[in-house]
Coordinates of C-alpha atoms in Angstrom, one line a residue:
Chain A
X669 CA 86.4 -107.7 17.5
X670 CA 89.2 -106.6 19.8
X671 CA 89.2 -106.1 23.5
X672 CA 89.5 -102.3 23.0
X673 CA 86.2 -102.3 21.2
X674 CA 84.2 -103.8 24.1
X675 CA 83.5 -100.7 26.2
X676 CA 82.2 -98.7 23.2
X677 CA 80.0 -101.6 22.0
X678 CA 78.5 -102.1 25.5
X679 CA 77.9 -98.3 25.8
X680 CA 76.1 -98.2 22.4
X681 CA 73.9 -101.2 23.2
X682 CA 73.0 -99.8 26.6
X683 CA 72.1 -96.4 25.3
X684 CA 70.0 -98.0 22.5
X685 CA 68.1 -100.2 25.0
X686 CA 67.5 -97.4 27.5
X687 CA 66.3 -95.1 24.6
X688 CA 63.9 -97.8 23.3
X689 CA 62.7 -98.7 26.8
X690 CA 61.9 -95.1 27.8
X691 CA 60.3 -94.5 24.5
X692 CA 58.0 -97.5 25.0
X693 CA 57.2 -96.5 28.6
X694 CA 56.3 -93.0 27.2
X695 CA 53.9 -94.8 24.9
X696 CA 51.5 -95.3 27.7
X697 CA 50.9 -91.6 27.8
X698 CA 50.7 -91.1 24.1
X699 CA 47.3 -91.7 22.6
X700 CA 46.0 -88.9 20.5
X701 CA 47.3 -86.9 17.5
X702 CA 47.9 -84.0 19.8
X703 CA 50.2 -86.2 21.9
X704 CA 52.2 -87.0 18.8
X705 CA 52.7 -83.4 17.7
X706 CA 53.0 -81.4 20.9
X707 CA 52.6 -83.9 23.8
X708 CA 49.1 -82.3 24.3
X709 CA 50.8 -79.1 25.4
X710 CA 51.2 -80.3 29.0
X711 CA 54.9 -80.7 29.5
X712 CA 56.2 -79.0 32.7
X713 CA 59.1 -76.5 32.4
X714 CA 61.7 -78.6 34.3
X715 CA 61.0 -81.7 32.1
X716 CA 60.6 -79.7 29.0
X717 CA 63.9 -77.8 29.6
X718 CA 65.7 -81.1 30.1
X719 CA 64.1 -82.3 26.8
X720 CA 65.2 -79.2 25.0
X721 CA 68.7 -79.5 26.4
X722 CA 68.8 -83.2 25.4
X723 CA 67.6 -82.4 21.9
X724 CA 69.8 -79.3 21.4
X725 CA 73.1 -80.7 22.5
X726 CA 74.1 -82.4 19.3
X727 CA 77.2 -84.1 18.0
X728 CA 78.6 -80.7 17.3
X729 CA 78.3 -79.8 21.1
X730 CA 79.4 -83.1 22.5
X731 CA 82.3 -83.9 20.1
X732 CA 82.8 -80.9 17.8
X733 CA 83.4 -78.1 20.3
X734 CA 86.3 -79.7 22.2
X735 CA 88.0 -80.6 18.9
X736 CA 87.5 -77.1 17.5
X737 CA 88.8 -75.5 20.7
X738 CA 91.8 -77.7 20.7
X739 CA 92.8 -76.8 17.1
X740 CA 91.3 -73.3 16.7
X741 CA 91.6 -71.9 20.3
X742 CA 89.6 -69.3 22.1
X743 CA 87.8 -67.8 19.1
X744 CA 85.9 -71.2 18.9
X745 CA 84.4 -70.4 22.3
X746 CA 81.9 -68.3 20.4
X747 CA 80.2 -71.6 19.3
X748 CA 79.1 -72.7 22.8
X749 CA 78.5 -69.0 23.9
X750 CA 76.4 -68.4 20.8
X751 CA 74.5 -71.6 21.2
X752 CA 73.6 -70.6 24.8
X753 CA 73.1 -66.8 24.2
X754 CA 70.7 -67.7 21.3
X755 CA 68.2 -68.8 24.0
X756 CA 68.5 -65.3 25.7
X757 CA 67.5 -63.7 22.3
X758 CA 64.8 -66.3 21.9
X759 CA 63.5 -65.6 25.4
X760 CA 63.2 -61.9 25.1
X761 CA 61.9 -61.8 21.5
X762 CA 59.7 -64.8 20.8
X763 CA 59.3 -67.4 23.6
X764 CA 56.0 -66.4 25.2
X765 CA 54.3 -64.9 22.1
X766 CA 55.2 -67.9 20.1
X767 CA 53.6 -70.3 22.6
X768 CA 50.5 -68.0 22.8
X769 CA 50.1 -68.0 19.0
X770 CA 48.6 -71.5 19.4
X771 CA 50.2 -72.8 16.3
X772 CA 51.8 -76.3 16.0
X773 CA 54.7 -75.4 13.8
X774 CA 56.5 -72.5 12.1
X775 CA 54.4 -72.9 8.9
X776 CA 51.3 -72.8 11.1
X777 CA 52.5 -69.6 12.7
X778 CA 53.2 -68.0 9.3
X779 CA 49.7 -68.9 8.0
X780 CA 47.9 -67.8 11.2
X781 CA 49.8 -64.5 11.3
X782 CA 49.8 -63.6 7.6
X783 CA 46.7 -65.4 6.4
X784 CA 48.5 -66.7 3.4
X785 CA 48.9 -70.3 2.1
X786 CA 51.9 -69.3 0.0
X787 CA 53.8 -68.1 3.1
X788 CA 52.9 -71.3 4.8
X789 CA 54.3 -73.4 1.9
X790 CA 57.5 -71.3 1.8
X791 CA 58.0 -71.9 5.6
X792 CA 57.3 -75.6 5.2
X793 CA 60.0 -75.8 2.5
X794 CA 62.5 -74.0 4.8
X795 CA 61.7 -76.2 7.8
X796 CA 62.4 -79.3 5.8
X797 CA 65.5 -77.7 4.3
X798 CA 67.0 -76.5 7.6
X799 CA 66.1 -79.8 9.3
X800 CA 67.8 -81.9 6.7
X801 CA 70.9 -79.6 6.6
X802 CA 71.1 -80.2 10.4
X803 CA 70.4 -84.0 10.3
X804 CA 73.0 -84.9 7.6
X805 CA 76.0 -84.1 9.9
X806 CA 74.3 -86.0 12.8
X807 CA 74.2 -89.2 10.8
X808 CA 77.7 -88.7 9.5
X809 CA 79.0 -88.1 13.0
X810 CA 77.3 -91.3 14.2
X811 CA 79.3 -93.2 11.5
X812 CA 82.6 -91.6 12.6
X813 CA 81.9 -92.3 16.3
X814 CA 81.0 -96.0 15.7
X815 CA 84.2 -96.4 13.6
X816 CA 86.3 -94.8 16.4
X817 CA 84.6 -96.8 19.2
X818 CA 84.1 -100.3 17.7
X819 CA 85.7 -100.2 14.3
X820 CA 82.4 -100.5 12.4
X821 CA 82.2 -99.2 8.9
X822 CA 80.9 -95.6 8.7
X823 CA 77.6 -96.4 6.9
X824 CA 76.7 -98.8 9.8
X825 CA 76.6 -96.0 12.4
X826 CA 74.4 -93.8 10.2
X827 CA 72.0 -96.7 9.6
X828 CA 71.8 -97.8 13.3
X829 CA 71.1 -94.2 14.5
X830 CA 68.5 -93.7 11.8
X831 CA 66.7 -97.0 12.6
X832 CA 66.5 -96.2 16.3
X833 CA 65.3 -92.7 15.7
X834 CA 62.6 -94.0 13.3
X835 CA 61.5 -96.6 15.8
X836 CA 61.2 -94.1 18.6
X837 CA 59.5 -91.4 16.7
X838 CA 57.0 -93.5 14.9
X839 CA 56.0 -95.4 18.0
X840 CA 55.4 -92.6 20.5
X841 CA 55.6 -89.2 18.8
X842 CA 56.3 -86.1 20.8
X843 CA 55.1 -87.4 24.1
X844 CA 57.4 -90.4 24.4
X845 CA 60.3 -88.5 22.8
X846 CA 60.0 -85.9 25.5
X847 CA 61.0 -88.5 28.1
X848 CA 63.8 -89.9 26.0
X849 CA 65.2 -86.4 25.3
X850 CA 65.1 -85.4 29.0
X851 CA 66.9 -88.6 29.9
X852 CA 69.5 -88.0 27.2
X853 CA 70.4 -84.5 28.5
X854 CA 71.4 -85.9 31.9
X855 CA 73.2 -88.8 30.3
X856 CA 75.2 -86.4 28.1
X857 CA 76.0 -84.2 31.0
X858 CA 77.2 -87.2 33.1
X859 CA 79.2 -88.6 30.2
X860 CA 81.1 -85.4 29.8
X861 CA 81.4 -84.3 33.4
X862 CA 82.5 -87.5 35.1
X863 CA 85.4 -88.3 32.7
X864 CA 86.5 -84.6 32.8
X865 CA 86.7 -84.7 36.6
X866 CA 88.7 -87.9 36.6
X867 CA 91.0 -86.7 33.9
X868 CA 91.7 -83.4 35.7
X869 CA 92.6 -85.4 38.8
X870 CA 94.9 -87.5 36.7
X871 CA 96.5 -84.4 35.3
X872 CA 96.9 -83.0 38.8
X873 CA 98.5 -86.3 39.9
X874 CA 100.9 -86.0 36.9
X875 CA 102.3 -82.8 38.5
X876 CA 100.0 -80.4 36.5
X877 CA 102.1 -80.3 33.3
X878 CA 101.6 -77.3 31.1
X879 CA 101.3 -77.8 27.3
X880 CA 104.4 -77.1 25.2
X881 CA 104.8 -73.3 25.2
X882 CA 103.4 -72.0 21.8
X883 CA 102.8 -68.5 20.7
X884 CA 100.0 -69.1 18.3
X885 CA 97.2 -66.9 19.7
X886 CA 95.4 -69.9 21.1
X887 CA 93.8 -67.7 23.8
X888 CA 92.7 -64.9 21.5
X889 CA 88.8 -64.9 21.2
X890 CA 88.7 -63.4 17.7
X891 CA 89.8 -65.0 14.4
X892 CA 93.1 -63.9 12.9
X893 CA 93.6 -62.2 9.5
X894 CA 92.8 -58.7 10.6
X895 CA 89.5 -57.3 9.3
X896 CA 88.4 -60.6 7.7
X897 CA 88.9 -62.4 10.9
X898 CA 86.9 -59.8 12.8
X899 CA 84.1 -60.1 10.3
X900 CA 84.1 -63.9 10.5
X901 CA 83.8 -63.8 14.3
X902 CA 81.0 -61.3 14.3
X903 CA 79.1 -63.1 11.5
X904 CA 79.4 -66.3 13.5
X905 CA 78.0 -64.5 16.5
X906 CA 75.1 -63.2 14.4
X907 CA 74.3 -66.6 13.0
X908 CA 74.3 -68.4 16.4
X909 CA 72.6 -65.6 18.5
X910 CA 69.8 -65.1 15.9
X911 CA 69.5 -68.6 14.4
X912 CA 68.5 -70.5 17.5
X913 CA 65.0 -69.1 17.4
X914 CA 64.6 -70.4 13.9
X915 CA 65.6 -74.0 14.4
X916 CA 62.6 -76.2 13.7
X917 CA 63.3 -78.7 16.5
X918 CA 63.7 -75.9 19.1
X919 CA 60.6 -74.1 18.0
X920 CA 58.4 -77.2 18.0
X921 CA 59.3 -77.7 21.7
X922 CA 57.8 -74.3 22.7
X923 CA 54.3 -75.5 21.6
X924 CA 54.5 -78.3 24.2
X925 CA 54.5 -75.7 27.1
X926 CA 51.2 -75.3 28.9
X927 CA 51.3 -71.4 28.5
X928 CA 53.4 -68.4 27.6
X929 CA 54.7 -68.0 31.1
X930 CA 55.8 -71.6 31.2
X931 CA 57.5 -71.1 27.9
X932 CA 59.6 -68.3 29.5
X933 CA 60.4 -70.4 32.5
X934 CA 61.4 -73.3 30.3
X935 CA 63.8 -71.0 28.4
X936 CA 65.5 -69.8 31.6
X937 CA 66.0 -73.4 32.8
X938 CA 67.4 -74.3 29.4
X939 CA 70.0 -71.6 29.8
X940 CA 71.0 -73.1 33.2
X941 CA 71.3 -76.6 31.7
X942 CA 73.3 -75.5 28.7
X943 CA 75.7 -73.4 30.8
X944 CA 76.3 -76.4 33.0
X945 CA 77.1 -78.6 30.0
X946 CA 79.3 -76.1 28.1
X947 CA 81.6 -75.6 31.1
X948 CA 83.2 -79.0 30.2
X949 CA 84.3 -79.0 26.5
X950 CA 87.0 -76.3 27.3
X951 CA 88.4 -78.7 29.9
X952 CA 88.9 -81.4 27.3
X953 CA 90.5 -78.9 25.0
X954 CA 92.9 -77.7 27.7
X955 CA 93.9 -81.3 28.5
X956 CA 94.1 -82.1 24.8
X957 CA 96.6 -79.3 24.6
X958 CA 98.8 -81.3 27.0
X959 CA 98.1 -84.9 26.1
X960 CA 96.5 -84.8 22.6
X961 CA 99.2 -83.6 20.2
X962 CA 99.0 -86.9 18.3
X963 CA 95.3 -86.2 17.4
X964 CA 96.1 -82.7 16.2
X965 CA 98.9 -84.0 14.1
X966 CA 96.7 -86.8 12.6
X967 CA 93.9 -84.3 11.9
X968 CA 91.5 -86.3 14.1
X969 CA 90.7 -83.6 16.7
X970 CA 86.9 -84.4 16.2
X971 CA 87.4 -87.6 18.3
X972 CA 89.3 -85.8 21.1
X973 CA 86.5 -86.4 23.7
X974 CA 86.4 -90.1 22.7
X975 CA 90.1 -90.8 22.7
X976 CA 91.4 -88.6 25.5
X977 CA 90.5 -91.0 28.3
X978 CA 92.7 -93.8 26.8
X979 CA 95.4 -91.3 26.0
X980 CA 95.6 -90.4 29.7
X981 CA 94.6 -93.6 31.5
X982 CA 95.5 -97.2 31.0
X983 CA 93.5 -100.3 31.9
X984 CA 90.0 -100.6 33.3
X985 CA 89.8 -96.9 34.2
X986 CA 90.4 -95.8 30.6
X987 CA 88.0 -98.5 29.3
X988 CA 85.2 -97.3 31.6
X989 CA 85.6 -93.7 30.8
X990 CA 85.8 -94.5 27.1
X991 CA 82.5 -96.4 27.4
X992 CA 80.9 -93.4 29.1
X993 CA 81.9 -90.8 26.6
X994 CA 80.9 -93.1 23.7
X995 CA 77.5 -93.5 25.4
X996 CA 77.2 -89.7 25.6
X997 CA 78.2 -89.2 22.0
X998 CA 75.7 -91.8 20.8
X999 CA 72.9 -90.2 22.9
X1000 CA 73.8 -86.9 21.2
X1001 CA 73.2 -88.2 17.7
X1002 CA 70.0 -90.0 18.8
X1003 CA 68.4 -87.1 20.6
X1004 CA 69.2 -84.3 18.1
X1005 CA 68.1 -86.4 15.1
X1006 CA 65.0 -87.5 16.9
X1007 CA 64.0 -83.9 17.6
X1008 CA 64.7 -82.9 14.0
X1009 CA 62.8 -85.9 12.7
X1010 CA 59.8 -84.9 14.9
X1011 CA 59.8 -81.3 13.6
X1012 CA 60.3 -82.2 10.0
X1013 CA 57.6 -85.0 10.2
X1014 CA 55.2 -82.6 11.8
X1015 CA 55.5 -80.3 8.9
X1016 CA 55.4 -83.1 6.3
X1017 CA 52.3 -84.5 7.9
X1018 CA 50.4 -81.3 7.8
X1019 CA 51.4 -80.3 4.3
X1020 CA 52.0 -83.6 2.5
X1021 CA 51.0 -87.0 3.9
X1022 CA 47.7 -86.0 5.5
X1023 CA 46.5 -85.3 2.0
X1024 CA 47.4 -88.8 1.0
X1025 CA 45.9 -90.6 4.0
X1026 CA 42.3 -90.1 5.0
X1027 CA 41.4 -87.4 7.6
X1028 CA 40.9 -89.7 10.6
X1029 CA 44.2 -91.4 10.3
X1030 CA 46.4 -88.6 11.7
X1031 CA 48.8 -90.9 13.4
X1032 CA 49.3 -93.0 10.3
X1033 CA 50.1 -89.9 8.3
X1034 CA 52.6 -88.9 11.0
X1035 CA 54.4 -92.2 10.8
X1036 CA 54.5 -92.0 7.0
X1037 CA 56.0 -88.5 7.2
X1038 CA 58.6 -89.7 9.8
X1039 CA 59.8 -92.3 7.3
X1040 CA 60.4 -89.6 4.7
X1041 CA 61.9 -87.2 7.2
X1042 CA 64.5 -89.8 8.3
X1043 CA 65.2 -91.7 5.1
X1044 CA 66.1 -88.7 2.9
X1045 CA 68.9 -87.3 5.0
X1046 CA 70.3 -90.8 5.7
X1047 CA 70.6 -91.4 2.0
X1048 CA 72.2 -87.9 1.6
X1049 CA 74.6 -88.6 4.5
X1050 CA 75.6 -91.9 2.8
X1051 CA 76.1 -90.3 -0.6
X1052 CA 77.7 -87.0 0.4
X1053 CA 80.9 -87.6 2.3
X1054 CA 82.7 -85.4 4.9
X1055 CA 80.6 -82.2 4.9
X1056 CA 82.0 -81.5 8.3
X1057 CA 79.8 -81.5 11.5
X1058 CA 80.4 -78.0 12.8
X1059 CA 80.4 -76.4 9.4
X1060 CA 77.2 -77.9 8.3
X1061 CA 75.5 -77.1 11.6
X1062 CA 76.8 -73.6 11.4
X1063 CA 75.3 -73.1 8.0
X1064 CA 71.9 -74.3 9.2
X1065 CA 72.1 -71.6 11.9
X1066 CA 72.9 -69.0 9.3
X1067 CA 69.9 -70.0 7.1
X1068 CA 67.6 -69.9 10.1
X1069 CA 69.0 -66.5 11.2
X1070 CA 68.3 -65.1 7.7
X1071 CA 64.8 -66.5 7.3
X1072 CA 62.8 -67.5 10.4
X1073 CA 64.4 -65.0 12.7
X1074 CA 63.2 -61.9 10.8
X1075 CA 59.8 -63.6 10.1
X1076 CA 59.2 -64.3 13.8
X1077 CA 60.5 -61.0 15.2
X1078 CA 58.6 -58.9 12.8
X1079 CA 55.5 -61.1 12.9
X1080 CA 55.4 -60.9 16.6
X1081 CA 56.2 -57.2 17.2
X1082 CA 55.3 -55.3 14.0
X1083 CA 51.6 -55.1 13.0
X1084 CA 52.3 -54.0 9.4
X1085 CA 54.1 -57.1 8.2
X1086 CA 52.3 -58.3 5.0
X1087 CA 52.4 -61.7 3.3
X1088 CA 54.2 -60.3 0.3
X1089 CA 56.8 -58.6 2.5
X1090 CA 57.4 -61.8 4.4
X1091 CA 57.7 -63.9 1.3
X1092 CA 60.1 -61.4 -0.3
X1093 CA 62.3 -61.4 2.9
X1094 CA 62.2 -65.2 3.2
X1095 CA 63.3 -65.4 -0.5
X1096 CA 66.1 -62.9 0.0
X1097 CA 67.4 -64.5 3.1
X1098 CA 66.9 -68.1 2.0
X1099 CA 68.5 -67.6 -1.4
X1100 CA 71.4 -65.5 0.1
X1101 CA 72.3 -67.7 3.1
X1102 CA 71.1 -70.9 1.4
X1103 CA 73.1 -70.1 -1.7
X1104 CA 76.2 -69.4 0.3
X1105 CA 75.6 -72.6 2.2
X1106 CA 75.3 -74.7 -0.9
X1107 CA 78.4 -73.1 -2.5
X1108 CA 80.4 -73.8 0.7
X1109 CA 79.2 -77.4 0.9
X1110 CA 80.0 -77.9 -2.8
X1111 CA 83.6 -77.0 -2.0
X1112 CA 83.7 -73.5 -3.6
X1113 CA 86.0 -71.5 -1.3
X1114 CA 87.7 -68.4 -2.6
X1115 CA 90.1 -66.8 -0.2
X1116 CA 90.0 -63.4 1.6
X1117 CA 86.8 -61.4 1.9
X1118 CA 84.8 -63.3 -0.7
X1119 CA 85.5 -66.6 1.1
X1120 CA 84.5 -65.1 4.5
X1121 CA 81.3 -63.7 3.1
X1122 CA 80.4 -67.1 1.7
X1123 CA 81.3 -69.3 4.7
X1124 CA 79.8 -66.9 7.3
X1125 CA 76.9 -65.3 5.5
X1126 CA 74.7 -64.4 8.4
X1127 CA 76.1 -60.9 9.1
X1128 CA 74.9 -59.7 5.7
X1129 CA 72.1 -62.1 4.8
X1130 CA 70.1 -61.6 8.0
X1131 CA 70.0 -57.8 7.8
X1132 CA 69.2 -58.0 4.1
X1133 CA 66.2 -60.3 4.8
X1134 CA 64.9 -58.1 7.5
X1135 CA 65.2 -54.9 5.4
X1136 CA 63.5 -56.6 2.4
X1137 CA 60.7 -57.8 4.7
X1138 CA 60.2 -54.3 6.1
X1139 CA 60.6 -52.5 2.8
X1140 CA 58.2 -54.7 0.8
X1141 CA 55.7 -54.7 3.6
X1142 CA 55.6 -50.9 3.6
X1143 CA 55.2 -50.9 -0.2
X1144 CA 52.3 -53.3 0.1
X1145 CA 50.7 -51.7 3.1
X1146 CA 47.2 -52.4 1.7
X1147 CA 47.7 -56.1 2.2
X1148 CA 48.1 -55.9 5.9
X1149 CA 46.0 -58.8 7.3
X1150 CA 42.7 -57.6 8.7
X1151 CA 43.2 -59.8 11.8
X1152 CA 46.8 -58.6 12.5
X1153 CA 45.8 -56.5 15.4
X1154 CA 43.7 -59.1 17.1
X1155 CA 46.5 -61.6 16.6
X1156 CA 49.0 -59.3 18.2
X1157 CA 46.7 -58.9 21.2
X1158 CA 46.6 -62.6 21.6
X1159 CA 50.4 -63.0 21.3
X1160 CA 51.1 -60.4 24.0
X1161 CA 48.3 -60.7 26.5
X1162 CA 48.7 -63.2 29.4
X1163 CA 46.5 -66.3 29.2
X1164 CA 44.8 -65.4 32.5
X1165 CA 42.9 -62.6 30.7
X1166 CA 41.2 -65.1 28.4
X1167 CA 41.2 -64.7 24.6
Chain B
X435 CA 13.4 -68.4 55.7
X436 CA 13.2 -71.2 53.3
X437 CA 12.5 -69.1 50.3
X438 CA 12.5 -71.0 47.1
X439 CA 14.9 -70.1 44.4
X440 CA 14.4 -71.1 40.9
X441 CA 17.4 -72.7 39.4
X442 CA 17.6 -71.7 35.7
X443 CA 20.9 -73.0 34.6
X444 CA 24.6 -72.8 35.0
X445 CA 26.0 -69.3 35.8
X446 CA 26.5 -67.4 32.6
X447 CA 29.5 -65.6 33.9
X448 CA 32.1 -68.4 34.2
X449 CA 35.6 -67.1 35.1
X450 CA 36.7 -67.7 31.5
X451 CA 33.8 -65.8 30.1
X452 CA 34.3 -62.9 32.4
X453 CA 38.0 -62.8 31.6
X454 CA 37.3 -62.8 27.9
X455 CA 35.1 -59.8 28.2
X456 CA 37.9 -58.0 30.0
X457 CA 39.8 -57.8 26.7
X458 CA 36.7 -56.3 25.0
X459 CA 38.2 -52.8 24.8
X460 CA 41.4 -54.1 23.4
X461 CA 39.8 -56.3 20.8
X462 CA 37.2 -53.9 19.7
X463 CA 39.7 -51.3 18.6
X464 CA 38.4 -48.6 20.9
X465 CA 40.8 -45.7 21.5
X466 CA 41.2 -47.0 25.1
X467 CA 42.0 -50.5 23.9
X468 CA 44.5 -49.1 21.5
X469 CA 46.3 -47.3 24.3
X470 CA 46.4 -50.4 26.5
X471 CA 47.8 -52.6 23.8
X472 CA 50.3 -50.0 22.7
X473 CA 51.5 -49.5 26.2
X474 CA 52.0 -53.2 26.8
X475 CA 53.8 -53.7 23.5
X476 CA 56.0 -50.6 24.1
X477 CA 56.9 -51.8 27.6
X478 CA 57.8 -55.3 26.4
X479 CA 59.8 -54.3 23.3
X480 CA 61.6 -51.7 25.4
X481 CA 62.5 -54.3 27.9
X482 CA 63.7 -56.7 25.1
X483 CA 65.7 -53.9 23.5
X484 CA 67.4 -52.9 26.7
X485 CA 68.4 -56.5 27.4
X486 CA 69.8 -57.0 23.8
X487 CA 71.7 -53.7 24.1
X488 CA 73.2 -54.9 27.3
X489 CA 74.2 -58.1 25.6
X490 CA 75.8 -56.1 22.7
X491 CA 77.9 -53.9 25.0
X492 CA 79.1 -56.7 27.1
X493 CA 79.6 -59.8 25.0
X494 CA 79.4 -57.9 21.7
X495 CA 82.4 -55.7 22.3
X496 CA 84.7 -58.6 23.3
X497 CA 85.9 -59.6 19.7
X498 CA 86.6 -55.9 18.9
X499 CA 88.4 -55.3 22.2
X500 CA 90.7 -58.4 21.8
X501 CA 91.2 -57.5 18.1
X502 CA 92.4 -54.0 19.0
X503 CA 94.4 -55.1 22.1
X504 CA 95.5 -58.7 21.6
X505 CA 97.7 -58.4 24.7
X506 CA 94.6 -58.6 26.8
X507 CA 94.6 -62.3 26.1
X508 CA 97.8 -62.7 28.1
X509 CA 96.2 -61.6 31.3
X510 CA 95.8 -64.5 33.7
X511 CA 93.3 -64.7 36.6
X512 CA 93.5 -67.7 38.9
X513 CA 96.0 -69.2 36.4
X514 CA 93.4 -69.1 33.6
X515 CA 93.9 -66.8 30.5
X516 CA 91.2 -64.0 30.6
X517 CA 89.4 -65.0 27.4
X518 CA 88.9 -68.6 28.6
X519 CA 87.7 -67.3 32.0
X520 CA 85.2 -64.8 30.4
X521 CA 83.8 -66.9 27.6
X522 CA 84.3 -70.4 29.0
X523 CA 83.1 -69.8 32.6
X524 CA 81.7 -66.4 33.6
X525 CA 79.5 -66.0 30.5
X526 CA 77.1 -68.7 31.7
X527 CA 76.1 -67.3 35.1
X528 CA 75.9 -63.9 33.4
X529 CA 73.5 -65.0 30.8
X530 CA 71.4 -66.8 33.4
X531 CA 71.2 -63.7 35.5
X532 CA 70.2 -61.7 32.5
X533 CA 67.4 -64.1 31.6
X534 CA 66.1 -64.3 35.2
X535 CA 65.9 -60.5 35.4
X536 CA 64.1 -60.4 32.1
X537 CA 61.6 -63.0 33.3
X538 CA 60.7 -61.0 36.4
X539 CA 60.3 -57.7 34.4
X540 CA 58.3 -59.2 31.6
X541 CA 55.8 -60.8 34.0
X542 CA 55.5 -57.5 35.9
X543 CA 54.7 -55.7 32.7
X544 CA 51.9 -58.3 32.0
X545 CA 50.5 -57.9 35.5
X546 CA 50.4 -54.1 35.1
X547 CA 48.5 -54.6 31.8
X548 CA 46.1 -57.1 33.4
X549 CA 45.3 -54.8 36.3
X550 CA 44.7 -51.9 33.9
X551 CA 42.3 -53.9 31.7
X552 CA 40.5 -55.3 34.7
X553 CA 40.0 -52.0 36.6
X554 CA 40.4 -49.1 34.2
X555 CA 41.2 -45.9 36.1
X556 CA 38.2 -43.6 36.1
X557 CA 39.7 -40.7 34.2
X558 CA 40.5 -43.0 31.2
X559 CA 37.1 -44.7 31.1
X560 CA 35.3 -41.8 29.5

């Protein structure tokens, strides 16, 4: 171990200890199965919003964005904008009704709305698929970060993060994770904001140097290549704006609100917290433009946030800031993969392990499910190399936008949605976007239009899924659930009126 | 003065029970209930549609605008290129404001519905 590795190591150890300590403290409040799944639906908007922010700001936000902005320029700003605006779409279309549906998970919602076990099974499959697609890059990112910070082999980072997540989730469930996630939002914000402020001051002291003048369209917020570039940008916007509402770890948080009105307030607070966070990655990118040429040349822009402090500052100052950003990055992997592990375990418990364990052992079944939920993506992350953090996360959004988005929007606002219609739409969107995702991950990348349609499928797969859902529902109108009307009444009427 | 009152049990009409009965018309598919529910749904979906449309004509047109007129990206305000100022800074307070306005309007729609269900206007009650 060299001296340069010390700050990173200290940071990782401190974050781990804080996470485990807060998780253990949260245990005191976590006694029932309902605590495990939805924190007994009693989390206040301010705490819940911090928890959503903590859970949502993943490796892709903390590390990925700054690197993408540095290399790709302003068209990459659509990532943070889309990740924030997705909550506006979620707020106006699903937040309060989703909470009022009274279901624990997305499959619960589908079963309650459509009265179909098959629709439930399809949704469970999708939750697990999207959750794992999102977890693999988190574990991979953890490996890359630990290698950059302390020179550990890549598999070590993945295993460490997985072990901590498992310990936290199995010991306290949703209630204790809520406290951990809320803490990690504020840690991540501090870890990004403080170094940014110091580094801007250093840049000011250096006489405010500008980057080398380049005419490469760095400030153009739309991808190049004419029509293909325009399509790529709009398709990315569609995936991020519509996909947020379909992410299992986001949705599960809405069930922890006390009521529909609190769900709305939570969402608005989340928007404020995300905006506050996303102000800072562009600052790193702009400074990287001046000081980070070496990282771009070496193709290591992903570690811009981690290495910029040392590139700009020598001695103790650089060490301290490096420790801080490493702590933030490590918190990002922990919180996002914990949230996903909770969401995937919740679904696995209800549809798989509770059938293996006797009825009264709900918590045991949950712990068993958590093992499966974490171990499978870790193994996948160790076997599959270099999927690419932002790309894999972007594909998870595209699949969510093409499956759960139309299901939720039509299920909440359109009485005539039928089980057959929903299944047909889920199949169309899931096979379309999921197929494109698998082809992309497998390395199949034709150029031009075909390549754009495969790497950014949302702009065609989401409308196709919605049209199929509507068309097949109209064709099978006699299967409209008898309780659909009563269910819609419940989704849209305030709790104060009773049910 | 000290008249005896026989206590027969807890009041039947708890607040929750009374509240539940308020939704009677809506649940029981009466014509009146249908009108109430449809008016709430229409108000809420209209509000959502207006907000999404606003999002589309503000943020949504930016890629097209910069695609058609790339020179817009050279404009600098306060030393920051326009796209970075719009999408890196100003977009966040804008989205927050949009969400806050929505919150107020959605809750107002629900209050109107609640008042309507609680005290139906006489001419509709027939």
